[in-house]
Short mmCIF file of C-alpha atoms in Angstrom, two decimals:
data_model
loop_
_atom_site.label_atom_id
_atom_site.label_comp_id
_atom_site.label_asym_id
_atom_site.label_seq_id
_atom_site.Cartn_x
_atom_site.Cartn_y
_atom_site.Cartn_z
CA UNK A 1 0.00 0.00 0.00
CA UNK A 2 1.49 3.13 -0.68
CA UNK A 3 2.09 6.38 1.59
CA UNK A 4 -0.96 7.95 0.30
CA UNK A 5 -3.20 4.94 0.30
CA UNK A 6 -2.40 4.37 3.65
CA UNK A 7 -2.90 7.92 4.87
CA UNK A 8 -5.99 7.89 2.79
CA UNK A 9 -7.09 4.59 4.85
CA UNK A 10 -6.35 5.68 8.30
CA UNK A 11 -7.99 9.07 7.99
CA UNK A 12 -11.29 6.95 6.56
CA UNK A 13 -10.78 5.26 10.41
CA UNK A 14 -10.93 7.88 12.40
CA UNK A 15 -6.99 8.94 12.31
CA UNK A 16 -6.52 12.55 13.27
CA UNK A 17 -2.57 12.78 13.38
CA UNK A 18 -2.97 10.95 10.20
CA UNK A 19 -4.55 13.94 8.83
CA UNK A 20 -2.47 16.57 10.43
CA UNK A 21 0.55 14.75 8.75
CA UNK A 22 -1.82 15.27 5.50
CA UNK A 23 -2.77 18.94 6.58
CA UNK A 24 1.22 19.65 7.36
CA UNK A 25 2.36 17.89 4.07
CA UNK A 26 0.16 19.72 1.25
CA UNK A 27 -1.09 22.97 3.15
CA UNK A 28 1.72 25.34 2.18
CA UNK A 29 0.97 24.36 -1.58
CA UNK A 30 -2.30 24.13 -1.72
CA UNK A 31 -2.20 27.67 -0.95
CA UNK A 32 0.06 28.85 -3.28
CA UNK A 33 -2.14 26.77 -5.78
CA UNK A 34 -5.06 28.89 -4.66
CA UNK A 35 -3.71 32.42 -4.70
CA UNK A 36 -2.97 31.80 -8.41
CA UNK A 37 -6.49 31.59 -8.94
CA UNK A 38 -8.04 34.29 -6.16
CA UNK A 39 -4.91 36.62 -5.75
CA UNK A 40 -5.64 36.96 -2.18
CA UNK A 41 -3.91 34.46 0.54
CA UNK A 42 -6.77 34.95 2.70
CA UNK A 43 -8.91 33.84 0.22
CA UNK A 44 -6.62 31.24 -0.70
CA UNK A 45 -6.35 30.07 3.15
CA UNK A 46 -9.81 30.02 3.25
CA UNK A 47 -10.42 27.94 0.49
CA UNK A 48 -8.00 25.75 1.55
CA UNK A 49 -9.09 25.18 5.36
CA UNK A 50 -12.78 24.38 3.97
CA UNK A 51 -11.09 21.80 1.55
CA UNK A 52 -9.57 20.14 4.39
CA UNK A 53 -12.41 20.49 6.81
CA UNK A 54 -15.03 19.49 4.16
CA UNK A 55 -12.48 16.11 3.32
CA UNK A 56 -12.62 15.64 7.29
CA UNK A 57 -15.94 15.76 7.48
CA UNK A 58 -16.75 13.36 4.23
CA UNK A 59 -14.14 11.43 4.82
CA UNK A 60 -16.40 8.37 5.29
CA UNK A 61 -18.64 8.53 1.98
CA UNK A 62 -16.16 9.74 -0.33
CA UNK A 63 -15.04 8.19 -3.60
CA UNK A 64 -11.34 8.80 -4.47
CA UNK A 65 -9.93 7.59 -7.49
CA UNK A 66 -6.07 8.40 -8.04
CA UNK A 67 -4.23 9.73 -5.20
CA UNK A 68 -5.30 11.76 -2.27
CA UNK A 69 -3.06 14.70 -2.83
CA UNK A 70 -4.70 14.78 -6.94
CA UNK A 71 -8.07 15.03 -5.09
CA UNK A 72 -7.40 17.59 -2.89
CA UNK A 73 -5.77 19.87 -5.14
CA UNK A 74 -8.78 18.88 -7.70
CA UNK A 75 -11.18 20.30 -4.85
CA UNK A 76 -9.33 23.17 -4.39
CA UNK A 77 -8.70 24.59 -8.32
CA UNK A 78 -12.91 23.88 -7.94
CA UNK A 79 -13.35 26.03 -4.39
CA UNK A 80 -11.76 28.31 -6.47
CA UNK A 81 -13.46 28.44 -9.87
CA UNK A 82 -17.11 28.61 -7.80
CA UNK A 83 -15.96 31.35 -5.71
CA UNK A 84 -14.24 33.59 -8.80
CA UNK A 85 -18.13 32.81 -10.49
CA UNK A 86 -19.97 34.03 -7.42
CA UNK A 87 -17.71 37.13 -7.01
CA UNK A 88 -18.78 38.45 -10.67
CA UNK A 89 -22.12 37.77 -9.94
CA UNK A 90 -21.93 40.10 -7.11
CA UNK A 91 -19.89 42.18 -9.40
CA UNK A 92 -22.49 42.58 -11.92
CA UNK A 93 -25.40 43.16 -9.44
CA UNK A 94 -23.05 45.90 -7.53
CA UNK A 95 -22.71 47.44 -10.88
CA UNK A 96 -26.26 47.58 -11.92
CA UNK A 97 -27.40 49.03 -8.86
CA UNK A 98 -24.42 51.86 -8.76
CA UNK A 99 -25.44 52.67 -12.09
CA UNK A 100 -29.01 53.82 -11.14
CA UNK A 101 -27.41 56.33 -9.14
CA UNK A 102 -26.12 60.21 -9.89
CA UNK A 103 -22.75 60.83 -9.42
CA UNK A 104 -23.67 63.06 -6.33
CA UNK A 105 -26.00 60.22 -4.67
CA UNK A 106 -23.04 57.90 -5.68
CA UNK A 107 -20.49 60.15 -3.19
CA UNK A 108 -22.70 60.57 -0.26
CA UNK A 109 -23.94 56.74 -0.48
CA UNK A 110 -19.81 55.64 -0.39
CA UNK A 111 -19.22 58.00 2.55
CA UNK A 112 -22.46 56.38 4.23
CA UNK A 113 -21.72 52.97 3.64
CA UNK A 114 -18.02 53.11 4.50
CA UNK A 115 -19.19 54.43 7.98
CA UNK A 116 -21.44 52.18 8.77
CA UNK A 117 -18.75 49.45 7.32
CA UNK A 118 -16.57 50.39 9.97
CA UNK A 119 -19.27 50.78 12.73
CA UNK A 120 -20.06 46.78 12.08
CA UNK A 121 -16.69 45.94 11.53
CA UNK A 122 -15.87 46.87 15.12
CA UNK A 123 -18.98 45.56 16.36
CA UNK A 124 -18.12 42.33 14.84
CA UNK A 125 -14.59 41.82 15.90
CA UNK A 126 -15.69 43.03 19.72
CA UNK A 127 -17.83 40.07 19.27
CA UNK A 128 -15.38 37.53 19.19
CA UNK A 129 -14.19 34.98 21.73
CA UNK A 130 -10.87 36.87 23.96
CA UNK A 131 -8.67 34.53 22.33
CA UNK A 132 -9.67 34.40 18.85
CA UNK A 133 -10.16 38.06 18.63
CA UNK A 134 -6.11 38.65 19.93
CA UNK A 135 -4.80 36.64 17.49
CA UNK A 136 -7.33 38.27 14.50
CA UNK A 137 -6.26 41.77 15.78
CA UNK A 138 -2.24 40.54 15.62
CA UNK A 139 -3.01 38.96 11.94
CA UNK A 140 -4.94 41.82 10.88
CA UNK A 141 -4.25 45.01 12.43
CA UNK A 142 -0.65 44.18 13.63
CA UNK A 143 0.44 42.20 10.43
CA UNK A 144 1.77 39.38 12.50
CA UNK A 145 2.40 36.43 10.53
CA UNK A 146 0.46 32.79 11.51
CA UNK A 147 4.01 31.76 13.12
CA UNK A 148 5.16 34.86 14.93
CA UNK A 149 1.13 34.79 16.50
CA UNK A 150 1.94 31.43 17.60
CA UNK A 151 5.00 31.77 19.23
CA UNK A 152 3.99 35.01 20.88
CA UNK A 153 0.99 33.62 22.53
CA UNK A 154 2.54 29.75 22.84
CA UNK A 155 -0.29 28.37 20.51
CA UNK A 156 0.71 25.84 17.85
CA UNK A 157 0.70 27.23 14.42
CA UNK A 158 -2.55 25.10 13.40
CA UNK A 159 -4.67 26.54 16.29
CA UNK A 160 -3.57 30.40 15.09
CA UNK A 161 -4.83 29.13 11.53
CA UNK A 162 -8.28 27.45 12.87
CA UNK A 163 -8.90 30.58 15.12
CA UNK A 164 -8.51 32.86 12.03
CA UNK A 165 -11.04 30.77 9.76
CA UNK A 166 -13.44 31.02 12.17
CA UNK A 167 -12.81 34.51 12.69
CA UNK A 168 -13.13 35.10 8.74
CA UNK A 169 -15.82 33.26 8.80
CA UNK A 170 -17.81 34.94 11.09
CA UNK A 171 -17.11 38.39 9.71
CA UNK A 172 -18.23 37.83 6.19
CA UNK A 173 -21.24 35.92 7.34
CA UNK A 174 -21.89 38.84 9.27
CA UNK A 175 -20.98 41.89 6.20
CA UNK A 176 -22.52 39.33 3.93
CA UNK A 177 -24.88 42.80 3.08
CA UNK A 178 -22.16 44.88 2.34
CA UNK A 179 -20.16 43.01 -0.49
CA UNK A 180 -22.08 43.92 -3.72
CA UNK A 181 -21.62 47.40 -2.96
CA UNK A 182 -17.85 47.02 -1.37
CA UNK A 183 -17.17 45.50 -5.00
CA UNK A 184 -17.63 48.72 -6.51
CA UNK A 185 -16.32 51.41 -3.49
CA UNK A 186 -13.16 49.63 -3.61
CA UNK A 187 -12.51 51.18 -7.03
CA UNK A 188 -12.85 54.72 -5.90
CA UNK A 189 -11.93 54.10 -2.35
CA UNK A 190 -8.81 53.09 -1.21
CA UNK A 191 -10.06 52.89 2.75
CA UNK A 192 -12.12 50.36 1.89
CA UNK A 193 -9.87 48.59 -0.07
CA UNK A 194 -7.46 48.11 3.22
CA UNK A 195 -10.37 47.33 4.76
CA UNK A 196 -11.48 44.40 2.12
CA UNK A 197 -7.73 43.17 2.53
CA UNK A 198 -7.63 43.16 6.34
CA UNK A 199 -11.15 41.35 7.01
CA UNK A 200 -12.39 39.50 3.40
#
């Protein structure tokens, strides 16, 4: 049985260092794989994490032909093709509703929605666990890499990264109303463009 087989096989059981070994091995390059497609390394983290979560959580029921690490990068280039389609969609709606506006309406409505971006913003990251929300503030507001987070508050590198894709995850579910028109702002705004980059 090969490596990969037999990671493959004890992961099926049950085998959780079995898939950190996987998670270890491939993470690094699966999301160097996905930046070439999003341009973002958030994004790309994201997209990877829920590749590995979603495998995790499947791991009984699914079907892989070929090796494991062909699979996972297959479900990543996909992760990444779906969420490249959804962000035009958005794109396109954005657009359609900026254009109904004048150019005046179009200045006061950016100043509006940027303060209210930044009102929810706070809101949301005050509403995070004490824990989670040091390590998103080092990450984000600090520029603190996933290691240096780590050592500095004696976590393992693999905690910092769950913490932050929860974190993420949390704060988009929560701006989820503000993206079609942050699509467009970020054009003509470059406050909310540091924003997009610090918590999208």
């Amino acid at each position: 049985m090969t490596d990969s087989k037999h990671i493959a096989t004890q992961i099926r059981s049950g085998d959780e260092q079995a898939f950190e070994v996987l998670f270890k091995r491939h993470y690094a390059g699966m999301c160097g794989y996905a930046f070439r497609y999003v341009e973002d390394n958030a994004q790309a983290e994201e997209v990877v994490q829920d590749v590995f979560l979603n495998f995790w959580e499947k791991r009984l029921t699914l079907e892989i032909t070929g090796s494991i690490e062909a699979y996972l990068y297959r479900s990543v280039r996909n992760a990444c093709l779906n969420h490249i389609k959804h962000t035009k969609v958005k794109l396109r709606y954005a657009e359609s509703q900026v254009m109904s506006l004048s150019e005046t309406d179009n200045q006061v409505s950016d100043k509006v929605v940027e303060l209210e971006l930044r009102e929810k913003i706070d809101i949301c990251v005050d509403q995070l666990p004490p824990e989670r929300k040091r390590i998103f503030k080092l990450s984000r507001e600090e520029g603190l890499k996933y290691k240096e987070i780590a050592g500095q508050l004696g976590l393992s590198v693999k905690t910092v990264e769950a913490q932050m894709g929860k974190a993420l995850k949390f704060l988009r579910e929560n701006l989820m109303e503000y993206l079609p028109v942050l699509a467009i702002l970020v054009q003509v705004s470059i406050l909310v463009k540091e924003w997009l980059i610090k918590y999208f």
